[in-house]
mmCIF file of C-alpha atoms and ligand atoms in Angstrom:
data_model
loop_
_atom_site.group_PDB
_atom_site.id
_atom_site.type_symbol
_atom_site.label_atom_id
_atom_site.label_comp_id
_atom_site.label_asym_id
_atom_site.label_seq_id
_atom_site.Cartn_x
_atom_site.Cartn_y
_atom_site.Cartn_z
ATOM 1 C CA UNK H 1 114.828 99.804 84.684
ATOM 2 C CA UNK H 2 116.686 100.231 87.789
ATOM 3 C CA UNK H 3 116.543 97.627 90.595
ATOM 4 C CA UNK H 4 116.166 98.208 94.309
ATOM 5 C CA UNK H 5 116.679 95.191 96.405
ATOM 6 C CA UNK H 6 114.529 94.725 99.507
ATOM 7 C CA UNK H 7 116.655 92.690 101.930
ATOM 8 C CA UNK H 8 114.061 92.439 104.809
ATOM 9 C CA UNK H 9 113.957 88.790 104.401
ATOM 10 C CA UNK H 10 117.585 88.448 105.242
ATOM 11 C CA UNK H 11 116.709 89.908 108.673
ATOM 12 C CA UNK H 12 113.557 87.745 108.966
ATOM 13 C CA UNK H 13 115.830 84.683 108.940
ATOM 14 C CA UNK H 14 118.293 86.213 111.092
ATOM 15 C CA UNK H 15 115.624 87.085 113.728
ATOM 16 C CA UNK H 16 114.173 83.268 113.526
ATOM 17 C CA UNK H 17 117.256 82.215 115.900
ATOM 18 C CA UNK H 18 117.620 85.646 117.659
ATOM 19 C CA UNK H 19 121.451 85.739 116.558
ATOM 20 C CA UNK H 20 123.466 87.763 113.966
ATOM 21 C CA UNK H 21 123.210 85.480 111.059
ATOM 22 C CA UNK H 22 122.645 85.944 108.142
ATOM 23 C CA UNK H 23 124.300 89.496 108.475
ATOM 24 C CA UNK H 24 122.128 92.124 107.004
ATOM 25 C CA UNK H 25 124.999 94.439 106.355
ATOM 26 C CA UNK H 26 126.838 91.740 104.465
ATOM 27 C CA UNK H 27 123.754 91.511 102.283
ATOM 28 C CA UNK H 28 123.709 95.134 101.761
ATOM 29 C CA UNK H 29 127.407 95.020 100.802
ATOM 30 C CA UNK H 30 126.580 92.443 98.233
ATOM 31 C CA UNK H 31 123.977 94.500 96.683
ATOM 32 C CA UNK H 32 126.335 97.283 96.383
ATOM 33 C CA UNK H 33 128.898 94.894 94.612
ATOM 34 C CA UNK H 34 126.214 94.205 92.213
ATOM 35 C CA UNK H 35 125.621 97.936 91.728
ATOM 36 C CA UNK H 36 121.888 97.957 92.581
ATOM 37 C CA UNK H 37 120.154 101.375 92.402
ATOM 38 C CA UNK H 38 118.847 101.017 96.105
ATOM 39 C CA UNK H 39 118.801 99.038 99.121
ATOM 40 C CA UNK H 40 115.387 98.859 100.363
ATOM 41 C CA UNK H 41 114.155 97.927 103.809
ATOM 42 C CA UNK H 42 110.861 98.370 105.430
ATOM 43 C CA UNK H 43 111.137 99.393 109.180
ATOM 44 C CA UNK H 44 108.029 98.030 110.487
ATOM 45 C CA UNK H 45 106.169 99.354 113.576
ATOM 46 C CA UNK H 46 106.515 95.947 115.243
ATOM 47 C CA UNK H 47 110.160 95.517 114.102
ATOM 48 C CA UNK H 48 109.483 91.914 112.820
ATOM 49 C CA UNK H 49 112.551 91.869 110.573
ATOM 50 C CA UNK H 50 114.629 94.971 110.035
ATOM 51 C CA UNK H 51 115.648 96.791 113.084
ATOM 52 C CA UNK H 52 116.632 100.309 113.804
ATOM 53 C CA UNK H 53 120.205 99.487 114.193
ATOM 54 C CA UNK H 54 120.105 97.756 110.645
ATOM 55 C CA UNK H 55 118.861 100.606 109.134
ATOM 56 C CA UNK H 56 121.329 102.936 110.747
ATOM 57 C CA UNK H 57 124.206 100.698 109.810
ATOM 58 C CA UNK H 58 122.991 100.660 106.022
ATOM 59 C CA UNK H 59 122.514 104.297 106.186
ATOM 60 C CA UNK H 60 126.189 104.677 107.356
ATOM 61 C CA UNK H 61 127.550 102.561 104.359
ATOM 62 C CA UNK H 62 129.412 104.839 101.824
ATOM 63 C CA UNK H 63 127.622 105.801 98.370
ATOM 64 C CA UNK H 64 124.571 103.551 99.165
ATOM 65 C CA UNK H 65 121.153 104.755 98.424
ATOM 66 C CA UNK H 66 118.843 103.498 101.138
ATOM 67 C CA UNK H 67 115.094 103.448 100.266
ATOM 68 C CA UNK H 68 113.219 103.303 103.625
ATOM 69 C CA UNK H 69 109.870 101.805 103.424
ATOM 70 C CA UNK H 70 107.695 103.086 106.349
ATOM 71 C CA UNK H 71 104.321 103.795 107.511
ATOM 72 C CA UNK H 72 102.845 107.124 107.635
ATOM 73 C CA UNK H 73 103.498 107.762 111.393
ATOM 74 C CA UNK H 74 104.838 110.482 113.600
ATOM 75 C CA UNK H 75 107.493 107.842 114.764
ATOM 76 C CA UNK H 76 108.622 106.848 111.312
ATOM 77 C CA UNK H 77 108.509 110.558 110.122
ATOM 78 C CA UNK H 78 110.977 111.491 113.025
ATOM 79 C CA UNK H 79 113.279 108.495 112.169
ATOM 80 C CA UNK H 80 113.454 109.447 108.444
ATOM 81 C CA UNK H 81 114.142 113.093 109.403
ATOM 82 C CA UNK H 82 117.005 112.079 111.632
ATOM 83 C CA UNK H 83 118.508 109.526 109.307
ATOM 84 C CA UNK H 84 117.801 111.156 105.973
ATOM 85 C CA UNK H 85 117.764 108.230 103.589
ATOM 86 C CA UNK H 86 117.948 109.050 99.986
ATOM 87 C CA UNK H 87 114.344 108.060 99.618
ATOM 88 C CA UNK H 88 111.208 106.860 101.566
ATOM 89 C CA UNK H 89 108.415 104.810 100.311
ATOM 90 C CA UNK H 90 105.192 105.327 102.458
ATOM 91 C CA UNK H 91 103.319 102.169 102.966
ATOM 92 C CA UNK H 92 100.188 101.016 104.517
ATOM 93 C CA UNK H 93 100.763 98.761 107.561
ATOM 94 C CA UNK H 94 98.608 96.492 109.544
ATOM 95 C CA UNK H 95 100.078 94.421 112.420
ATOM 96 C CA UNK H 96 98.424 91.235 111.413
ATOM 97 C CA UNK H 97 99.403 91.052 107.870
ATOM 98 C CA UNK H 98 102.243 88.627 106.430
ATOM 99 C CA UNK H 99 103.362 91.389 103.910
ATOM 100 C CA UNK H 100 102.179 94.592 102.825
ATOM 101 C CA UNK H 101 98.760 94.148 101.524
ATOM 102 C CA UNK H 102 97.459 96.690 99.096
ATOM 103 C CA UNK H 103 98.501 100.296 98.392
ATOM 104 C CA UNK H 104 98.150 103.210 100.931
ATOM 105 C CA UNK H 105 94.832 105.026 100.897
ATOM 106 C CA UNK H 106 96.429 108.684 100.318
ATOM 107 C CA UNK H 107 93.101 110.169 99.034
ATOM 108 C CA UNK H 108 91.393 109.467 102.288
ATOM 109 C CA UNK H 109 94.030 111.038 104.548
ATOM 110 C CA UNK H 110 95.220 113.815 102.043
ATOM 111 C CA UNK H 111 95.830 116.579 104.720
ATOM 112 C CA UNK H 112 97.879 114.220 106.830
ATOM 113 C CA UNK H 113 99.671 112.950 103.581
ATOM 114 C CA UNK H 114 100.567 116.620 102.786
ATOM 115 C CA UNK H 115 101.677 117.553 106.186
ATOM 116 C CA UNK H 116 103.711 114.342 106.419
ATOM 117 C CA UNK H 117 105.612 114.859 103.201
ATOM 118 C CA UNK H 118 106.542 118.422 103.505
ATOM 119 C CA UNK H 119 109.514 118.238 106.116
ATOM 120 C CA UNK H 120 110.743 115.175 104.132
ATOM 121 C CA UNK H 121 110.948 117.145 100.883
ATOM 122 C CA UNK H 122 112.519 119.844 102.866
ATOM 123 C CA UNK H 123 115.455 117.679 103.851
ATOM 124 C CA UNK H 124 115.880 116.592 100.087
ATOM 125 C CA UNK H 125 114.474 113.064 100.824
ATOM 126 C CA UNK H 126 112.831 111.571 97.709
ATOM 127 C CA UNK H 127 109.311 110.641 98.701
ATOM 128 C CA UNK H 128 107.201 108.006 97.140
ATOM 129 C CA UNK H 129 103.844 106.727 97.959
ATOM 130 C CA UNK H 130 102.984 103.060 97.530
ATOM 131 C CA UNK H 131 99.749 102.774 95.949
ATOM 132 C CA UNK H 132 97.208 100.551 94.004
ATOM 133 C CA UNK H 133 96.821 101.434 90.268
ATOM 134 C CA UNK H 134 93.850 103.724 91.023
ATOM 135 C CA UNK H 135 93.585 107.310 89.305
ATOM 136 C CA UNK H 136 92.096 108.516 92.699
ATOM 137 C CA UNK H 137 95.111 107.667 94.620
ATOM 138 C CA UNK H 138 97.531 108.968 91.932
ATOM 139 C CA UNK H 139 95.744 112.431 91.862
ATOM 140 C CA UNK H 140 96.105 112.388 95.508
ATOM 141 C CA UNK H 141 99.686 111.885 95.554
ATOM 142 C CA UNK H 142 100.182 114.619 92.911
ATOM 143 C CA UNK H 143 98.767 116.905 95.521
ATOM 144 C CA UNK H 144 101.316 116.158 98.059
ATOM 145 C CA UNK H 145 104.515 117.384 96.400
ATOM 146 C CA UNK H 146 105.889 113.850 96.386
ATOM 147 C CA UNK H 147 107.747 113.202 93.125
ATOM 148 C CA UNK H 148 107.263 109.502 92.921
ATOM 149 C CA UNK H 149 104.555 106.801 93.141
ATOM 150 C CA UNK H 150 105.472 103.207 93.566
ATOM 151 C CA UNK H 151 102.711 101.062 91.899
ATOM 152 C CA UNK H 152 101.625 98.041 93.791
ATOM 153 C CA UNK H 153 102.302 94.895 91.459
ATOM 154 C CA UNK H 154 100.708 92.459 93.745
ATOM 155 C CA UNK H 155 97.548 91.681 91.873
ATOM 156 C CA UNK H 156 99.470 91.587 88.590
ATOM 157 C CA UNK H 157 102.014 89.107 90.206
ATOM 158 C CA UNK H 158 99.170 86.949 91.717
ATOM 159 C CA UNK H 159 97.217 86.500 88.540
ATOM 160 C CA UNK H 160 100.201 86.302 86.123
ATOM 161 C CA UNK H 161 99.663 83.389 83.826
ATOM 162 C CA UNK H 162 95.941 83.458 84.417
ATOM 163 C CA UNK H 163 93.216 84.838 82.185
ATOM 164 C CA UNK H 164 93.086 87.901 84.705
ATOM 165 C CA UNK H 165 96.706 88.873 83.733
ATOM 166 C CA UNK H 166 96.020 91.179 80.946
ATOM 167 C CA UNK H 167 93.482 93.226 82.842
ATOM 168 C CA UNK H 168 95.801 93.500 85.807
ATOM 169 C CA UNK H 169 98.723 94.402 83.624
ATOM 170 C CA UNK H 170 96.676 97.102 81.555
ATOM 171 C CA UNK H 171 95.477 98.607 85.115
ATOM 172 C CA UNK H 172 99.255 99.053 85.982
ATOM 173 C CA UNK H 173 100.034 100.353 82.625
ATOM 174 C CA UNK H 174 97.149 102.838 82.411
ATOM 175 C CA UNK H 175 98.044 103.871 85.934
ATOM 176 C CA UNK H 176 101.635 104.625 85.016
ATOM 177 C CA UNK H 177 100.602 106.698 81.982
ATOM 178 C CA UNK H 178 98.101 108.794 84.154
ATOM 179 C CA UNK H 179 100.781 109.540 86.774
ATOM 180 C CA UNK H 180 103.420 110.332 84.251
ATOM 181 C CA UNK H 181 100.851 112.770 82.775
ATOM 182 C CA UNK H 182 100.541 114.514 85.950
ATOM 183 C CA UNK H 183 104.380 114.760 86.290
ATOM 184 C CA UNK H 184 105.104 111.875 88.553
ATOM 185 C CA UNK H 185 107.903 109.298 88.281
ATOM 186 C CA UNK H 186 106.828 105.889 88.589
ATOM 187 C CA UNK H 187 108.338 102.861 90.317
ATOM 188 C CA UNK H 188 106.631 99.341 90.866
ATOM 189 C CA UNK H 189 107.014 96.366 93.123
ATOM 190 C CA UNK H 190 105.637 93.798 95.194
ATOM 191 C CA UNK H 191 105.420 89.991 94.035
ATOM 192 C CA UNK H 192 107.706 90.385 91.148
ATOM 193 C CA UNK H 193 109.719 87.507 90.282
ATOM 194 C CA UNK H 194 112.058 86.093 87.509
ATOM 195 C CA UNK H 195 108.982 84.858 85.532
ATOM 196 C CA UNK H 196 106.593 87.850 85.676
ATOM 197 C CA UNK H 197 109.194 90.784 85.676
ATOM 198 C CA UNK H 198 109.611 90.937 81.932
ATOM 199 C CA UNK H 199 106.219 92.645 81.289
ATOM 200 C CA UNK H 200 107.184 95.773 83.251
ATOM 201 C CA UNK H 201 109.290 96.669 80.159
ATOM 202 C CA UNK H 202 105.859 97.213 78.412
ATOM 203 C CA UNK H 203 105.217 100.153 80.699
ATOM 204 C CA UNK H 204 106.977 103.094 79.428
ATOM 205 C CA UNK H 205 109.549 104.949 81.562
ATOM 206 C CA UNK H 206 109.223 103.045 84.836
ATOM 207 C CA UNK H 207 111.987 104.166 86.738
ATOM 208 C CA UNK H 208 112.695 101.556 89.637
ATOM 209 C CA UNK H 209 111.499 97.972 90.638
ATOM 210 C CA UNK H 210 111.753 97.084 94.153
ATOM 211 C CA UNK H 211 112.028 93.379 94.568
ATOM 212 C CA UNK H 212 112.647 91.294 97.794
ATOM 213 C CA UNK H 213 111.059 87.899 98.297
ATOM 214 C CA UNK H 214 112.088 86.190 94.981
ATOM 215 C CA UNK H 215 115.604 87.384 94.908
ATOM 216 C CA UNK H 216 116.271 86.216 98.529
ATOM 217 C CA UNK H 217 114.262 83.037 97.720
ATOM 218 C CA UNK H 218 116.545 82.296 94.874
ATOM 219 C CA UNK H 219 119.756 83.291 96.774
ATOM 220 C CA UNK H 220 119.310 80.122 99.096
ATOM 221 C CA UNK H 221 120.085 78.086 95.826
ATOM 222 C CA UNK H 222 122.448 80.328 93.879
ATOM 223 C CA UNK H 223 123.776 82.691 96.313
ATOM 224 C CA UNK H 224 122.800 86.303 96.715
ATOM 225 C CA UNK H 225 125.342 87.826 94.284
ATOM 226 C CA UNK H 226 124.126 85.401 91.563
ATOM 227 C CA UNK H 227 120.305 85.989 92.351
ATOM 228 C CA UNK H 228 120.664 89.743 91.983
ATOM 229 C CA UNK H 229 122.667 89.583 88.820
ATOM 230 C CA UNK H 230 120.002 87.571 87.315
ATOM 231 C CA UNK H 231 117.178 89.937 88.363
ATOM 232 C CA UNK H 232 119.311 92.946 87.227
ATOM 233 C CA UNK H 233 119.957 91.417 83.779
ATOM 234 C CA UNK H 234 116.148 91.040 83.459
ATOM 235 C CA UNK H 235 115.474 94.459 84.668
ATOM 236 C CA UNK H 236 118.114 95.761 82.145
ATOM 237 C CA UNK H 237 116.275 93.882 79.482
ATOM 238 C CA UNK H 238 119.341 91.724 78.723
ATOM 239 C CA UNK H 239 117.543 88.229 79.143
ATOM 240 C CA UNK H 240 113.976 87.385 78.116
HETATM 241 N N1 PXP W 1 107.760 97.545 97.479
HETATM 242 C C1 PXP W 1 107.046 97.727 98.606
HETATM 243 C C2 PXP W 1 106.450 98.956 98.949
HETATM 244 C C3 PXP W 1 106.867 96.605 99.536
HETATM 245 O O1 PXP W 1 106.144 96.934 100.649
HETATM 246 C C4 PXP W 1 107.463 95.511 99.289
HETATM 247 C C5 PXP W 1 107.340 94.346 100.237
HETATM 248 O O2 PXP W 1 108.003 94.785 101.417
HETATM 249 C C6 PXP W 1 108.108 95.256 98.031
HETATM 250 C C7 PXP W 1 108.179 96.278 97.160
HETATM 251 C C8 PXP W 1 109.035 94.018 97.688
HETATM 252 O O3 PXP W 1 108.028 92.996 97.624
HETATM 253 P P1 PXP W 1 108.472 91.531 97.420
HETATM 254 O O4 PXP W 1 109.212 91.002 98.535
HETATM 255 O O5 PXP W 1 107.258 90.735 97.077
HETATM 256 O O6 PXP W 1 109.261 91.486 96.095
#
């Protein structure tokens, strides 16, 4: 499985003091040194961590695959069409939330989802919808023309190691197989960490995992390069 590293929390720390440290672009360069598949950033409506100038600078880095997470708004669509990242992952967004809570309701706004996706695909941007493991949502994404879904692994991550783990895991696996049968490619992310990520190998043909919080947290103790290398080894199935 490929690893996309979400570097939003580097910006969170930087913004805590309003200065320039730690530098988000240095973090992106370290991700590149580690050969990660994507650098993921969520440009939130309130710009609470990553800022427009960060996204623009990452986009300018040579041979870097930028995965831009964003809400399904006109403003974000315009930014994506101007910047042309490799990929966009369309996520729900609520101002009060601490982090993305739950997947996007694509089925409930299918006409807007189709209209939103079309110009992005025309610019050869890979489009993915961040959704819960729910067949209704998967079927809706398949109508938009987007080639990818990203399955929300938040519930699995929360209940990992408890009696509810198996159900949460089987929900993810069933959803991935359902999506793949419809011709969709499947990524996953949210809440994955060094302990719980191993079960993602039990889901056939997952393409990419997007992981942020646990990597940046571990980086405080071992450094970013080491933290990424350890997670990459887990994604590659090199360590149990
Ligand atoms: N994927 C999506 C769509 C997200 O919104 C997030 C959180 O920003 C992640 C992956 C990464 O989640 P975490 O930081 O919990 O690893």
